[in-house]
Short mmCIF file of N, CA and C in Angstrom, two decimals:
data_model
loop_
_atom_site.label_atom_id
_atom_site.label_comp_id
_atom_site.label_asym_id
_atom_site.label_seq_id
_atom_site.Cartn_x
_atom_site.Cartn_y
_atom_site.Cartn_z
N UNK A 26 -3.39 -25.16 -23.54
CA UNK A 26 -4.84 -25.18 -23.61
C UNK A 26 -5.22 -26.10 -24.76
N UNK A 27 -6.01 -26.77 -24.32
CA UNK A 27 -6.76 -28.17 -25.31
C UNK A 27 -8.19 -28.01 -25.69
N UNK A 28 -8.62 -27.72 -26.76
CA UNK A 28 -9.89 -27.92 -27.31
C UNK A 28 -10.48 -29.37 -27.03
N UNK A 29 -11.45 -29.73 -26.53
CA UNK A 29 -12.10 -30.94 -26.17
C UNK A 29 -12.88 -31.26 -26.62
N UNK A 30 -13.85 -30.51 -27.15
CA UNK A 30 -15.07 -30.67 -27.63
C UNK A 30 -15.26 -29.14 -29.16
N UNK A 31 -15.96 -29.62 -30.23
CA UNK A 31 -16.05 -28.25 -31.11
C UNK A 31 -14.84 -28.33 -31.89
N UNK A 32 -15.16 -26.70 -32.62
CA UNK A 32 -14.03 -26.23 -33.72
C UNK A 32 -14.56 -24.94 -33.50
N UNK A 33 -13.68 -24.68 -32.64
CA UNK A 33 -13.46 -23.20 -32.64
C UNK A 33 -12.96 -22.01 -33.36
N UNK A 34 -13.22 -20.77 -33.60
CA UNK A 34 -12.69 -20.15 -34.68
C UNK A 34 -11.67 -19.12 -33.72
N UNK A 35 -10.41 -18.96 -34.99
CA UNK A 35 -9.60 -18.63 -33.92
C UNK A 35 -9.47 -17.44 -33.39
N UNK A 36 -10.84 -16.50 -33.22
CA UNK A 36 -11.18 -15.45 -32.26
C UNK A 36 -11.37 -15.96 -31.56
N UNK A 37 -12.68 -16.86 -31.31
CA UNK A 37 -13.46 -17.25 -29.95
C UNK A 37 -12.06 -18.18 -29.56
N UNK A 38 -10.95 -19.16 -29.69
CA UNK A 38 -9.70 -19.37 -29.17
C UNK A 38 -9.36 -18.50 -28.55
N UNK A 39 -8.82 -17.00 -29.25
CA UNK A 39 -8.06 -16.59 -28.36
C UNK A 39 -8.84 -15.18 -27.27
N UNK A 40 -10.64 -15.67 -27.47
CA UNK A 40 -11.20 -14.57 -26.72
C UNK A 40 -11.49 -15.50 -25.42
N UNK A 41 -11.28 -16.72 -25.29
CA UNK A 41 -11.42 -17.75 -24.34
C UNK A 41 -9.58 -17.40 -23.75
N UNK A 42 -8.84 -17.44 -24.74
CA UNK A 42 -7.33 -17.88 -24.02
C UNK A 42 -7.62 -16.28 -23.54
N UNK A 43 -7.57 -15.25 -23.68
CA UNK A 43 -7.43 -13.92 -23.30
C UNK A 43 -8.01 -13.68 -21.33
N UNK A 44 -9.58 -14.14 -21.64
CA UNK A 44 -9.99 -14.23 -20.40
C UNK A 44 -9.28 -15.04 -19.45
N UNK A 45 -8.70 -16.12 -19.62
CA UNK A 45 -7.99 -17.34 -18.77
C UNK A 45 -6.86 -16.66 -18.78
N UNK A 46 -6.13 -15.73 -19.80
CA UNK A 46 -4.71 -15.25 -19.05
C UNK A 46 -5.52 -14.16 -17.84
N UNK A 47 -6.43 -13.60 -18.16
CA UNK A 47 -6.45 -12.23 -17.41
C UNK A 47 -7.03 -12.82 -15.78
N UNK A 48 -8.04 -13.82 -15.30
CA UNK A 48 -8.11 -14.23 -14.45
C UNK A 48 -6.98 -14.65 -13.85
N UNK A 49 -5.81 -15.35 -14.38
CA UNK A 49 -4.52 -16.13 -14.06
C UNK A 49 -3.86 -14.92 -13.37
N UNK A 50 -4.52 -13.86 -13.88
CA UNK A 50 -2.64 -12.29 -13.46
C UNK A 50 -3.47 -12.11 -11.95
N UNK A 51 -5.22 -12.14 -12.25
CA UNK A 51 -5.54 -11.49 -11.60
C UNK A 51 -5.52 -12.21 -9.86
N UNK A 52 -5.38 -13.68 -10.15
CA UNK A 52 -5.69 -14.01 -8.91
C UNK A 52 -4.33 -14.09 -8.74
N UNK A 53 -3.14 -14.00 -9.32
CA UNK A 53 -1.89 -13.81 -8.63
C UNK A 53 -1.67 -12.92 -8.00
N UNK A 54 -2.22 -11.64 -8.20
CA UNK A 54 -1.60 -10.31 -7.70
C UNK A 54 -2.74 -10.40 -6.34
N UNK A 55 -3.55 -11.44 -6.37
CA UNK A 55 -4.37 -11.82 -4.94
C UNK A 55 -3.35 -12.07 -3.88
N UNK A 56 -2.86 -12.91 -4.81
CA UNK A 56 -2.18 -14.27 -3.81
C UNK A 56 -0.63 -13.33 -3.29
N UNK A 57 -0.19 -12.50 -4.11
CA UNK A 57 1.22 -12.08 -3.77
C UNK A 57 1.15 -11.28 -2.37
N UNK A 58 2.29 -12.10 -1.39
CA UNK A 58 2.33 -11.60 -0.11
C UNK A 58 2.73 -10.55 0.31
N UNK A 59 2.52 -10.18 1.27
CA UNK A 59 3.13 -8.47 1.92
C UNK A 59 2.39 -7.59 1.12
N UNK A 60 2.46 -6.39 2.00
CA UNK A 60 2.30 -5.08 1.21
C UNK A 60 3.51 -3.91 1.41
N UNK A 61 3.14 -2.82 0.11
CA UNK A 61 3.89 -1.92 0.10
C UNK A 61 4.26 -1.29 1.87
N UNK A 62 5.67 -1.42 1.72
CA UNK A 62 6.35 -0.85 2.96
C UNK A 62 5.60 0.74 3.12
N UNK A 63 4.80 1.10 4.40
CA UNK A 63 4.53 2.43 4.53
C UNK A 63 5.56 3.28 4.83
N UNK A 64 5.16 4.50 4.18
CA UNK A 64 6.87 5.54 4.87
C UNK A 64 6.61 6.18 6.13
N UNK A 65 7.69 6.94 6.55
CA UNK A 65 7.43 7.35 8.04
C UNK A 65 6.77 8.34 7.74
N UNK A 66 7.21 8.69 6.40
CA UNK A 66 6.66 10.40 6.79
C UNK A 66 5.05 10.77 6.00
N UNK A 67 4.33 9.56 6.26
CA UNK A 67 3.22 9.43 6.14
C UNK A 67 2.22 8.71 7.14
N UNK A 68 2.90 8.25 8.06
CA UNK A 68 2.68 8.09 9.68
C UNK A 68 2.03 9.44 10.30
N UNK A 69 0.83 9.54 10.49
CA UNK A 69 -0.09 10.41 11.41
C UNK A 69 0.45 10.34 12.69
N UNK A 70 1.23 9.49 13.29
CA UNK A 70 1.99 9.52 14.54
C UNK A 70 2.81 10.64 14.58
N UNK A 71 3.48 10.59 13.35
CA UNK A 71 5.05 11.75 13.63
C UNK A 71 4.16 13.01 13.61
N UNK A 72 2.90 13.47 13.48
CA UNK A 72 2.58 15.06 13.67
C UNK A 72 2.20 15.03 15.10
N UNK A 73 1.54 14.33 16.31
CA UNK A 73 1.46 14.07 17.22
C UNK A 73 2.61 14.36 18.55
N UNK A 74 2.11 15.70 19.21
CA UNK A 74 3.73 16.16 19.91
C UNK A 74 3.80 14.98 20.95
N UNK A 75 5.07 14.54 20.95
CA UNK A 75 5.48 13.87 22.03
C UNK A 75 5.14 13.98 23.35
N UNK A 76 5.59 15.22 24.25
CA UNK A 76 5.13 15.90 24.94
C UNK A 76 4.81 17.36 24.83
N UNK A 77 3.87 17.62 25.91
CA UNK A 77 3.51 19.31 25.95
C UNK A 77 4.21 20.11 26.77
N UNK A 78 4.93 21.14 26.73
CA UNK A 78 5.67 21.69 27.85
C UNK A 78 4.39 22.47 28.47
N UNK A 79 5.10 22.74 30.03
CA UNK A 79 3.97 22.35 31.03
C UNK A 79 4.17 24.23 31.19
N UNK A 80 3.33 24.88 31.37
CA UNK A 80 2.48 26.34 31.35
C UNK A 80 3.60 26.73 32.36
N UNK A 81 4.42 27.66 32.47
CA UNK A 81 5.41 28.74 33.52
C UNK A 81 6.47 29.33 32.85
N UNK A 82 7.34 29.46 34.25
CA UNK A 82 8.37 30.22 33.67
C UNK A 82 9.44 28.94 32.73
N UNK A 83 10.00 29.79 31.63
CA UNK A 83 10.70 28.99 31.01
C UNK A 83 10.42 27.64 29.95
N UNK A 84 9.03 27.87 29.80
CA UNK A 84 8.29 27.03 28.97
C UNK A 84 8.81 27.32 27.74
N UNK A 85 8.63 28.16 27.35
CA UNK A 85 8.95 28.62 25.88
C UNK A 85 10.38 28.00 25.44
N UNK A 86 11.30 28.03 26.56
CA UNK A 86 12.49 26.71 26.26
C UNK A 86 12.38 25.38 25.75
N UNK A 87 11.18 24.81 26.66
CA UNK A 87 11.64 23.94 26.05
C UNK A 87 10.26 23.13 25.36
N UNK A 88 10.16 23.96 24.77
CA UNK A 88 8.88 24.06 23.89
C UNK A 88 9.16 22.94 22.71
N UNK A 89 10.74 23.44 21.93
CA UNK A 89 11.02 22.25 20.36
C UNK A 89 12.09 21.51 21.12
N UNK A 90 12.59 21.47 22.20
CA UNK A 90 13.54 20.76 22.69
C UNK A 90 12.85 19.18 23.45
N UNK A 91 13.71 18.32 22.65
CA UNK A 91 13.48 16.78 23.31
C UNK A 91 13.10 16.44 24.06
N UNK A 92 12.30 15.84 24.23
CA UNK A 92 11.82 15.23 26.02
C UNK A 92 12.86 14.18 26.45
#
């Protein structure tokens, strides 16, 4: 960083360099690609039964059993 113009005192320096680092982090963490990997077991899908066993005899079998 280059002073161009003035004589700055070296607060207002580093209250100028302070803001220019903090914009710099901030538009990086813009720019950085992807996002956090979601977990499964925060997937609203996995509470969703697969299938429903169908109303008779022998339902209650296969009620937690695999489709």
């Amino acid at each position: 960083m280059r002073v161009l113009k003035g004589n700055p005192t070296p607060e207002e320096l580093a209250a100028a360099l302070a803001v220019v680092r903090a914009r710099a982090v901030g538009a990086a963490e813009e720019a950085a690609p992807g996002e956090q990997p979601v977990s499964e077991w925060s997937n609203p899908a996995r509470l969703v039964p697969r299938r429903l066993p169908q109303p008779g005899p022998g339902a209650w079998r296969s009620t937690y059993w695999p489709g």
